[in-house]
PDB file of C-alpha atoms in Angstrom:
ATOM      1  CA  UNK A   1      81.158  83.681 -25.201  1.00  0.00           C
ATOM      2  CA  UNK A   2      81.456  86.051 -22.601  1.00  0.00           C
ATOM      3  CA  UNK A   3      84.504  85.907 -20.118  1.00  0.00           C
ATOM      4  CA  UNK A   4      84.325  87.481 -16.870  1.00  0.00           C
ATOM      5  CA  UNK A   5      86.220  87.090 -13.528  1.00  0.00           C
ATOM      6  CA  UNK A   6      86.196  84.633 -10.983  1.00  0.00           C
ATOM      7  CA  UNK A   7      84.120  87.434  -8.318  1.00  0.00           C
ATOM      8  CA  UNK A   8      81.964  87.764 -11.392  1.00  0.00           C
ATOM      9  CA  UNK A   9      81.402  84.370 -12.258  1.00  0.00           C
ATOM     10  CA  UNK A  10      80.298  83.874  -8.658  1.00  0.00           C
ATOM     11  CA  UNK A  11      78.031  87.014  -8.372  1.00  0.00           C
ATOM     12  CA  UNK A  12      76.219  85.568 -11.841  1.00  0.00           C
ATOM     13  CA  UNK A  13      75.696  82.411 -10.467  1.00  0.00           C
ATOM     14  CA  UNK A  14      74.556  83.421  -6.915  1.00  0.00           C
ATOM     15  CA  UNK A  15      71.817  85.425  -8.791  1.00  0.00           C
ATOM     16  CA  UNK A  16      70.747  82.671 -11.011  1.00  0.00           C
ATOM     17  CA  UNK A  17      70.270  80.638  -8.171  1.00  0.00           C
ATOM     18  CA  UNK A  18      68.426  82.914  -6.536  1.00  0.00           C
ATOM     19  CA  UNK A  19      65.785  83.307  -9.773  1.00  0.00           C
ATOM     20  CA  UNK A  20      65.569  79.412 -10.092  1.00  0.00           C
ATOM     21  CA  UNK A  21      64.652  79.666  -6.440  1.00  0.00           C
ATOM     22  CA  UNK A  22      62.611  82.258  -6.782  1.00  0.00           C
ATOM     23  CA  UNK A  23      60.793  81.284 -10.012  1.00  0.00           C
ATOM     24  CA  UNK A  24      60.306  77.499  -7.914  1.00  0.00           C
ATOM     25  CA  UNK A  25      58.479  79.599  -5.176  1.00  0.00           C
ATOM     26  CA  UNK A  26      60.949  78.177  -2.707  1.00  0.00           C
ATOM     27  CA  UNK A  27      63.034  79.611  -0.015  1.00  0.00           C
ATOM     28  CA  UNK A  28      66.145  81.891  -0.502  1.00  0.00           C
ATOM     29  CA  UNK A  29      66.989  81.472   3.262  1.00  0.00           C
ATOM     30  CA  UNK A  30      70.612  79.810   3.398  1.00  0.00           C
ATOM     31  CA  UNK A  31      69.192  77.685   5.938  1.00  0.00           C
ATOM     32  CA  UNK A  32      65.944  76.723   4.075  1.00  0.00           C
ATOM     33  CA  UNK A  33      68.381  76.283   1.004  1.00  0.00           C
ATOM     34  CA  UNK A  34      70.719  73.991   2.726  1.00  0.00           C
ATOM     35  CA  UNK A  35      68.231  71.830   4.328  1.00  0.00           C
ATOM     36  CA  UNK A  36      66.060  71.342   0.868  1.00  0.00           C
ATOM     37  CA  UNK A  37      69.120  70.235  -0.567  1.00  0.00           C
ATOM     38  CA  UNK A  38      70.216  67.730   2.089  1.00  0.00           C
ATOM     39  CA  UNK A  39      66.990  66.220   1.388  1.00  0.00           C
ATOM     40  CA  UNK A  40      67.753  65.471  -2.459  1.00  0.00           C
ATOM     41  CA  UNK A  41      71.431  65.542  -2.205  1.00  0.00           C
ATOM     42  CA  UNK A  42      71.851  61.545  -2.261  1.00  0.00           C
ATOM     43  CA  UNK A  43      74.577  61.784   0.713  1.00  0.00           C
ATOM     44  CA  UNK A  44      75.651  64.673  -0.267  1.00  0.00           C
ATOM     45  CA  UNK A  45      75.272  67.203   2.095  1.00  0.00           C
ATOM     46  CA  UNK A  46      76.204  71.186   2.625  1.00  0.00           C
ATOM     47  CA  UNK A  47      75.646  73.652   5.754  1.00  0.00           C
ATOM     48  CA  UNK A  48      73.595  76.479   5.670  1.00  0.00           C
ATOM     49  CA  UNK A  49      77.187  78.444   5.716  1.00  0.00           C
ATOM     50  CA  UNK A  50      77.924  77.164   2.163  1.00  0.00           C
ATOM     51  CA  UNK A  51      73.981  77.983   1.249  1.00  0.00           C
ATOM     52  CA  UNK A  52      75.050  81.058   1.982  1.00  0.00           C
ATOM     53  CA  UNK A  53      77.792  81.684   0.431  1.00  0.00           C
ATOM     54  CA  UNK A  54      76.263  80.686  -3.145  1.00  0.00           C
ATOM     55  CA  UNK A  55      72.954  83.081  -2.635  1.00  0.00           C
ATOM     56  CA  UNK A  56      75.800  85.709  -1.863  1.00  0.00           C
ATOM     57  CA  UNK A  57      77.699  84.851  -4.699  1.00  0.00           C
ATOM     58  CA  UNK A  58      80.684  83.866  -3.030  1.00  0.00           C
ATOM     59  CA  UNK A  59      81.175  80.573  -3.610  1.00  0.00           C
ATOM     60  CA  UNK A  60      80.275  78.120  -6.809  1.00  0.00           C
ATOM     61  CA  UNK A  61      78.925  74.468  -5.531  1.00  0.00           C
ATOM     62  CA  UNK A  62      80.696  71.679  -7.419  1.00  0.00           C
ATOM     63  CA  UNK A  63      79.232  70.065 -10.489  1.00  0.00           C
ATOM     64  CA  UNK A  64      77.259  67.540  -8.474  1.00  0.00           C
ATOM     65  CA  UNK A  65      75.584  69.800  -6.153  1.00  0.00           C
ATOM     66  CA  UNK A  66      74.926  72.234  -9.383  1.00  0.00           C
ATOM     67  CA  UNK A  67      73.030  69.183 -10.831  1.00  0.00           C
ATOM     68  CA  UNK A  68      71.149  68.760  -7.717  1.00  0.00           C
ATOM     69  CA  UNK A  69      70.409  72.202  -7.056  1.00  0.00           C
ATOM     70  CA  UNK A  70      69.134  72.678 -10.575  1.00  0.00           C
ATOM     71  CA  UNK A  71      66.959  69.398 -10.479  1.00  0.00           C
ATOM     72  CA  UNK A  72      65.176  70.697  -7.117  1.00  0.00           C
ATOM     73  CA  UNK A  73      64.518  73.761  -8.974  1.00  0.00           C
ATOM     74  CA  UNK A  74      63.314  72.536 -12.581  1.00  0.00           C
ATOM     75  CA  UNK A  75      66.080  74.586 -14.609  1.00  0.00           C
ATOM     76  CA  UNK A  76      69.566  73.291 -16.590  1.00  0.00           C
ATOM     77  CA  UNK A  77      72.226  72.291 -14.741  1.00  0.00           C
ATOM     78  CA  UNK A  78      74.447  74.581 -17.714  1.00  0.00           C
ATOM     79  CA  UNK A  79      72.439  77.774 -17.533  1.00  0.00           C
ATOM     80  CA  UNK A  80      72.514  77.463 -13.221  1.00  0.00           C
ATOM     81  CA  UNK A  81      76.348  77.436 -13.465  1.00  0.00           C
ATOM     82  CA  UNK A  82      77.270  79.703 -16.753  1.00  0.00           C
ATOM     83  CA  UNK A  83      74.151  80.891 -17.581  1.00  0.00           C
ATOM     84  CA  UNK A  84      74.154  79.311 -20.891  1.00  0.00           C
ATOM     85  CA  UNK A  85      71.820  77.388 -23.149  1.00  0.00           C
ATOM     86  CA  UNK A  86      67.889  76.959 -22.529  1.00  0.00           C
ATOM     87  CA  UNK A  87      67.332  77.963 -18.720  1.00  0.00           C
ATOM     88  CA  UNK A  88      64.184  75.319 -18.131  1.00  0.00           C
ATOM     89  CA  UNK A  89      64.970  71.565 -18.593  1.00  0.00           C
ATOM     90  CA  UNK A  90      62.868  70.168 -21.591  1.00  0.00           C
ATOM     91  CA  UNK A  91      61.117  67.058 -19.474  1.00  0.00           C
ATOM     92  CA  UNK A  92      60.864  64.050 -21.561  1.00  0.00           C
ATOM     93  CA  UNK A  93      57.515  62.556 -23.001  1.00  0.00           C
ATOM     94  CA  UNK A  94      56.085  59.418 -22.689  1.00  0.00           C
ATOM     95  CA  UNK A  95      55.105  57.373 -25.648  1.00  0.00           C
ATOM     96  CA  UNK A  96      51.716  56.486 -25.747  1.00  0.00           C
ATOM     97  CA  UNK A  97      52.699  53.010 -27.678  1.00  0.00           C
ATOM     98  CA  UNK A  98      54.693  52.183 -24.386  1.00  0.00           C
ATOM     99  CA  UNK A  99      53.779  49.283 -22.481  1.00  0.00           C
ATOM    100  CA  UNK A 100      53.587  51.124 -19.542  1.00  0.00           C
ATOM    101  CA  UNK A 101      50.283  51.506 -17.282  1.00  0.00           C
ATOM    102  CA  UNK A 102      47.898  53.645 -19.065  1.00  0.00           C
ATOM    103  CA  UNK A 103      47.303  55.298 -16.040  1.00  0.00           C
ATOM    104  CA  UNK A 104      50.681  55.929 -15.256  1.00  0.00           C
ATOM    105  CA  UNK A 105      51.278  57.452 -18.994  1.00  0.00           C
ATOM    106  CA  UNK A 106      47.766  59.527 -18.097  1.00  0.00           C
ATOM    107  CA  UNK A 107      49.347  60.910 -15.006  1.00  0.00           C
ATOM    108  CA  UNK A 108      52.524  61.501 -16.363  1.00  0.00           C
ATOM    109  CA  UNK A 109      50.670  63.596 -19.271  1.00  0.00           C
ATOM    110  CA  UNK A 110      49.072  65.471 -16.568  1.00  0.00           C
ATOM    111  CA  UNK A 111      52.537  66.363 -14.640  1.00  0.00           C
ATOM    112  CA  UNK A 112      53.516  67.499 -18.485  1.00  0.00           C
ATOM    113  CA  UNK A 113      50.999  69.828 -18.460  1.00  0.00           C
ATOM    114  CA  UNK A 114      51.239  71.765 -15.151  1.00  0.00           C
ATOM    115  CA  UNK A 115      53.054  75.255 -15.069  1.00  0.00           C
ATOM    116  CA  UNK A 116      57.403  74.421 -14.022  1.00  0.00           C
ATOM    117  CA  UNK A 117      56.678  75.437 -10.228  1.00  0.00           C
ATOM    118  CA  UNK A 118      54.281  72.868 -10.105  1.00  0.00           C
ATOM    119  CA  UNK A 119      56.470  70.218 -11.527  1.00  0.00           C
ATOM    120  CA  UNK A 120      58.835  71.485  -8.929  1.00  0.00           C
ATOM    121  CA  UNK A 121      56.431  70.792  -6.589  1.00  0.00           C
ATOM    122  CA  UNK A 122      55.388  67.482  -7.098  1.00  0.00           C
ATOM    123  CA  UNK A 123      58.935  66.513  -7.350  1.00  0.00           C
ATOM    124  CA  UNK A 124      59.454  67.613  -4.022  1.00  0.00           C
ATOM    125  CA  UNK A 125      56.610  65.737  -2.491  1.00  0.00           C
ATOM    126  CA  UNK A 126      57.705  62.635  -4.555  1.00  0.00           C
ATOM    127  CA  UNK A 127      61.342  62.775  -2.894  1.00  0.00           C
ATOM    128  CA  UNK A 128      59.614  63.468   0.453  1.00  0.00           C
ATOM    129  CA  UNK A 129      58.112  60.254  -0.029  1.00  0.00           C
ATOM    130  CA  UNK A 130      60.642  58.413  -1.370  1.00  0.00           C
ATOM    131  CA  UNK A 131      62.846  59.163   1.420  1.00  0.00           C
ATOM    132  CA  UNK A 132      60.160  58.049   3.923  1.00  0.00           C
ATOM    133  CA  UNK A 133      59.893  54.853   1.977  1.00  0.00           C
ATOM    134  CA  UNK A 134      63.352  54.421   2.344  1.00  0.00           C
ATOM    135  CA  UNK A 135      63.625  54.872   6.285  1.00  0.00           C
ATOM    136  CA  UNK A 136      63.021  51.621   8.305  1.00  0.00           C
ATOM    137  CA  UNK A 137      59.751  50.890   9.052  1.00  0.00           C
ATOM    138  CA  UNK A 138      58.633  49.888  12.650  1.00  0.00           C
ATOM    139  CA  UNK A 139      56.565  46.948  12.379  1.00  0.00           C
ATOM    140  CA  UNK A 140      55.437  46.869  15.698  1.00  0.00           C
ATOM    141  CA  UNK A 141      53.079  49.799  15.037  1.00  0.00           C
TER     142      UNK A 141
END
């Protein structure tokens, strides 16, 4: 294992965030950054200010918002922060034997089989919606 210094570290993981971003065909903008993770952050939120500092290198996030960041952006939480291990997240597979909907397990097959930026994708419309779904709804509409 390789050790370098903290400036290094920091430089290494700015540009790895920066090719997961990249690679997800999103936004490097710090502000574009900060508000995609405010969205998926689960109360967790950061200002375009700390956005930028990670794209720049100068700043690691903590664990949590690694394991967000690297969620949005379909690689491993491990090789975003050290650059270590397998850089794309295996996704797991649904048994066919399951007792689940058949046409969930058929669309879930499909997802399987569509190129990592357009997993990426569809998880970000799905946590789009979910966060609508979770908004009150005016039922006087």
């Amino acid at each position: 294992m390789k050790t370098f210094s903290g400036a290094d570290e920091r430089t290494l993981f700015g540009q790895r965030l920066i090719s997961a971003l990249q690679r997800a065909e999103l936004s490097c903008s710090p502000t574009e950054v900060a508000h995609g993770f405010n969205l998926r952050g689960n109360g967790a939120r950061v200002t375009s200010h700390a956005a930028r500092k990670w794209l720049l290198g100068h700043a690691i996030p903590t664990q949590g918002n690694i394991q967000v960041l690297a969620d949005w952006t379909g690689v491993n939480a491990a090789w975003l922060r050290f650059g270590e291990g397998e850089r794309h997240r295996p996704m797991p597979l649904i048994l066919k034997d399951t007792a689940t909907d058949p046409r969930m397990t058929s669309m879930f097959n499909d997802l399987l089989s569509l190129p990592a930026e357009a997993q990426v994708l569809v998880r970000g419309l799905i946590n789009v919606l979910m966060k609508l779904e979770r908004q009150p709804h005016d039922h006087n509409k």
